[in-house]
Amino acid sequence: GTAALTALGLERLDLRRQTTFDRFVFRMFDSGCAERILGVVARSADAALLLEPGSVDVLYVDGDHAAAAFLADLAAWWPTIREGGLVLGHDWSLVETPARLFATAHATAALPSDTKERPDLTWTQTWTMRKP
């Protein structure tokens, strides 16, 4: 309880005051992946400039779902994805049209996840795109 936390010099976290980045950091440490993941707080296009071309194996896109903003994110990050690397995202119903346009222009395909095999993914409407 609270007394045990106080005895250890810790305070109960007020989850209502956490930032998105705070929650990201906690999840990365809880998952055991913190050593392999780089979290950057920046505008998407600015963050993409920090990485070398072809240096990203997997990119998860979760930004503005408006077509122009979504396409700008993909265009900014595409050079950083290695050949054979994956771009993942969610909210397929909101990004399907621009995702397919981008994929066609880059000789690949944007595909919704197979929710028949993974019905637990249905709510997120996940999608993938592999860089050729």
PDB file of C-alpha atoms in Angstrom, residues 9-119:
ATOM      1  CA  GLY A   9      10.951   6.582  -0.449  1.00  0.00           C
ATOM      2  CA  LEU A  10       8.577   6.164  -3.385  1.00  0.00           C
ATOM      3  CA  GLU A  11       5.339   7.897  -4.174  1.00  0.00           C
ATOM      4  CA  ARG A  12       2.334   6.505  -5.969  1.00  0.00           C
ATOM      5  CA  LEU A  13       2.310   7.768  -9.546  1.00  0.00           C
ATOM      6  CA  ASP A  14      -0.523  10.028 -10.575  1.00  0.00           C
ATOM      7  CA  LEU A  15      -1.334   8.414 -13.910  1.00  0.00           C
ATOM      8  CA  ARG A  16      -3.576  11.331 -14.832  1.00  0.00           C
ATOM      9  CA  ARG A  17      -0.528  13.612 -14.970  1.00  0.00           C
ATOM     10  CA  GLN A  18       1.695  11.375 -17.057  1.00  0.00           C
ATOM     11  CA  THR A  19       2.670  12.502 -20.516  1.00  0.00           C
ATOM     12  CA  THR A  20       2.433  10.214 -23.506  1.00  0.00           C
ATOM     13  CA  PHE A  21       6.223   9.932 -23.437  1.00  0.00           C
ATOM     14  CA  ASP A  22       6.153   8.929 -19.749  1.00  0.00           C
ATOM     15  CA  ARG A  23       3.752   6.102 -20.566  1.00  0.00           C
ATOM     16  CA  PHE A  24       5.937   5.086 -23.524  1.00  0.00           C
ATOM     17  CA  VAL A  25       9.045   4.894 -21.312  1.00  0.00           C
ATOM     18  CA  PHE A  26       7.251   2.842 -18.632  1.00  0.00           C
ATOM     19  CA  ARG A  27       5.939   0.409 -21.261  1.00  0.00           C
ATOM     20  CA  MET A  28       9.372  -0.021 -22.832  1.00  0.00           C
ATOM     21  CA  PHE A  29      10.961  -0.857 -19.477  1.00  0.00           C
ATOM     22  CA  ASP A  30       8.085  -3.167 -18.549  1.00  0.00           C
ATOM     23  CA  SER A  31       8.426  -4.989 -21.863  1.00  0.00           C
ATOM     24  CA  GLY A  32      12.167  -5.495 -21.484  1.00  0.00           C
ATOM     25  CA  CYS A  33      12.746  -3.745 -24.826  1.00  0.00           C
ATOM     26  CA  ALA A  34      14.166  -0.452 -23.552  1.00  0.00           C
ATOM     27  CA  GLU A  35      17.718  -1.326 -24.636  1.00  0.00           C
ATOM     28  CA  ARG A  36      16.647  -1.814 -28.261  1.00  0.00           C
ATOM     29  CA  ILE A  37      14.192   1.071 -28.718  1.00  0.00           C
ATOM     30  CA  LEU A  38      14.959   4.729 -29.260  1.00  0.00           C
ATOM     31  CA  GLY A  39      12.219   7.101 -28.168  1.00  0.00           C
ATOM     32  CA  VAL A  40      12.397  10.604 -29.631  1.00  0.00           C
ATOM     33  CA  VAL A  41      10.126  13.532 -28.808  1.00  0.00           C
ATOM     34  CA  ALA A  42      10.058  15.637 -31.963  1.00  0.00           C
ATOM     35  CA  ARG A  43       7.983  16.393 -34.999  1.00  0.00           C
ATOM     36  CA  SER A  44       7.920  13.321 -37.211  1.00  0.00           C
ATOM     37  CA  ALA A  45       9.853  14.768 -40.162  1.00  0.00           C
ATOM     38  CA  ASP A  46      12.492  16.249 -37.823  1.00  0.00           C
ATOM     39  CA  ALA A  47      12.965  12.926 -36.023  1.00  0.00           C
ATOM     40  CA  ALA A  48      13.409  11.095 -39.346  1.00  0.00           C
ATOM     41  CA  LEU A  49      16.368  13.366 -40.153  1.00  0.00           C
ATOM     42  CA  LEU A  50      18.188  12.106 -37.045  1.00  0.00           C
ATOM     43  CA  LEU A  51      18.545   8.604 -38.475  1.00  0.00           C
ATOM     44  CA  GLU A  52      20.767   7.279 -41.206  1.00  0.00           C
ATOM     45  CA  PRO A  53      19.211   6.043 -44.445  1.00  0.00           C
ATOM     46  CA  GLY A  54      18.423   2.326 -44.225  1.00  0.00           C
ATOM     47  CA  SER A  55      18.992   2.181 -40.463  1.00  0.00           C
ATOM     48  CA  VAL A  56      15.446   1.317 -39.323  1.00  0.00           C
ATOM     49  CA  ASP A  57      14.214  -2.288 -39.306  1.00  0.00           C
ATOM     50  CA  VAL A  58      10.656  -1.608 -38.113  1.00  0.00           C
ATOM     51  CA  LEU A  59       8.751   1.676 -37.989  1.00  0.00           C
ATOM     52  CA  TYR A  60       5.391   2.037 -36.286  1.00  0.00           C
ATOM     53  CA  VAL A  61       3.449   5.015 -37.663  1.00  0.00           C
ATOM     54  CA  ASP A  62       0.917   6.612 -35.338  1.00  0.00           C
ATOM     55  CA  GLY A  63       0.523  10.229 -36.279  1.00  0.00           C
ATOM     56  CA  ASP A  64      -1.951  12.538 -37.912  1.00  0.00           C
ATOM     57  CA  HIS A  65      -4.417  10.480 -39.950  1.00  0.00           C
ATOM     58  CA  ALA A  66      -5.213  13.233 -42.468  1.00  0.00           C
ATOM     59  CA  ALA A  67      -4.056  12.080 -45.907  1.00  0.00           C
ATOM     60  CA  ALA A  68      -1.508  14.876 -46.472  1.00  0.00           C
ATOM     61  CA  ALA A  69       0.054  14.497 -43.010  1.00  0.00           C
ATOM     62  CA  PHE A  70       0.105  10.706 -43.266  1.00  0.00           C
ATOM     63  CA  LEU A  71       1.826  10.858 -46.670  1.00  0.00           C
ATOM     64  CA  ALA A  72       4.337  13.417 -45.338  1.00  0.00           C
ATOM     65  CA  ASP A  73       5.202  11.046 -42.455  1.00  0.00           C
ATOM     66  CA  LEU A  74       5.730   8.126 -44.822  1.00  0.00           C
ATOM     67  CA  ALA A  75       7.797  10.241 -47.224  1.00  0.00           C
ATOM     68  CA  ALA A  76      10.006  11.522 -44.384  1.00  0.00           C
ATOM     69  CA  TRP A  77      10.614   8.086 -42.899  1.00  0.00           C
ATOM     70  CA  TRP A  78      10.801   5.928 -46.044  1.00  0.00           C
ATOM     71  CA  PRO A  79      14.527   6.600 -46.655  1.00  0.00           C
ATOM     72  CA  THR A  80      15.341   5.440 -43.103  1.00  0.00           C
ATOM     73  CA  ILE A  81      13.721   2.011 -43.605  1.00  0.00           C
ATOM     74  CA  ARG A  82      16.166  -0.709 -44.659  1.00  0.00           C
ATOM     75  CA  GLU A  83      15.413  -2.895 -47.686  1.00  0.00           C
ATOM     76  CA  GLY A  84      13.026  -5.599 -46.491  1.00  0.00           C
ATOM     77  CA  GLY A  85      12.112  -3.499 -43.440  1.00  0.00           C
ATOM     78  CA  LEU A  86       8.558  -3.049 -42.213  1.00  0.00           C
ATOM     79  CA  VAL A  87       6.313  -0.075 -41.724  1.00  0.00           C
ATOM     80  CA  LEU A  88       3.393  -0.816 -39.408  1.00  0.00           C
ATOM     81  CA  GLY A  89       0.454   1.244 -38.295  1.00  0.00           C
ATOM     82  CA  HIS A  90      -3.113   1.165 -37.130  1.00  0.00           C
ATOM     83  CA  ASP A  91      -6.461   2.736 -37.999  1.00  0.00           C
ATOM     84  CA  TRP A  92      -6.465   1.146 -41.453  1.00  0.00           C
ATOM     85  CA  SER A  93      -9.916   2.511 -42.248  1.00  0.00           C
ATOM     86  CA  LEU A  94      -8.592   6.056 -41.822  1.00  0.00           C
ATOM     87  CA  VAL A  95      -5.368   5.657 -43.832  1.00  0.00           C
ATOM     88  CA  GLU A  96      -6.181   2.996 -46.415  1.00  0.00           C
ATOM     89  CA  THR A  97      -6.375   5.304 -49.443  1.00  0.00           C
ATOM     90  CA  PRO A  98      -3.134   7.263 -48.853  1.00  0.00           C
ATOM     91  CA  ALA A  99      -1.329   4.103 -47.711  1.00  0.00           C
ATOM     92  CA  ARG A 100      -2.223   2.315 -50.929  1.00  0.00           C
ATOM     93  CA  LEU A 101      -1.217   5.366 -53.013  1.00  0.00           C
ATOM     94  CA  PHE A 102       2.162   5.574 -51.284  1.00  0.00           C
ATOM     95  CA  ALA A 103       2.730   1.835 -51.578  1.00  0.00           C
ATOM     96  CA  THR A 104       1.927   1.794 -55.289  1.00  0.00           C
ATOM     97  CA  ALA A 105       4.323   4.700 -55.900  1.00  0.00           C
ATOM     98  CA  HIS A 106       7.058   2.759 -54.091  1.00  0.00           C
ATOM     99  CA  ALA A 107       6.519  -0.636 -55.760  1.00  0.00           C
ATOM    100  CA  THR A 108       5.108  -2.355 -52.691  1.00  0.00           C
ATOM    101  CA  ALA A 109       1.739  -2.988 -51.054  1.00  0.00           C
ATOM    102  CA  ALA A 110      -0.004  -1.706 -47.947  1.00  0.00           C
ATOM    103  CA  LEU A 111      -2.073  -4.488 -46.468  1.00  0.00           C
ATOM    104  CA  PRO A 112      -4.414  -4.751 -43.516  1.00  0.00           C
ATOM    105  CA  SER A 113      -3.440  -7.407 -40.993  1.00  0.00           C
ATOM    106  CA  ASP A 114      -5.129 -10.767 -41.327  1.00  0.00           C
ATOM    107  CA  THR A 115      -7.681 -10.540 -38.551  1.00  0.00           C
ATOM    108  CA  LYS A 116      -8.874 -14.086 -39.291  1.00  0.00           C
ATOM    109  CA  GLU A 117      -5.594 -15.407 -37.900  1.00  0.00           C
ATOM    110  CA  ARG A 118      -5.340 -12.732 -35.196  1.00  0.00           C
ATOM    111  CA  PRO A 119      -8.860 -11.654 -34.149  1.00  0.00           C
TER     112      PRO A 119
END
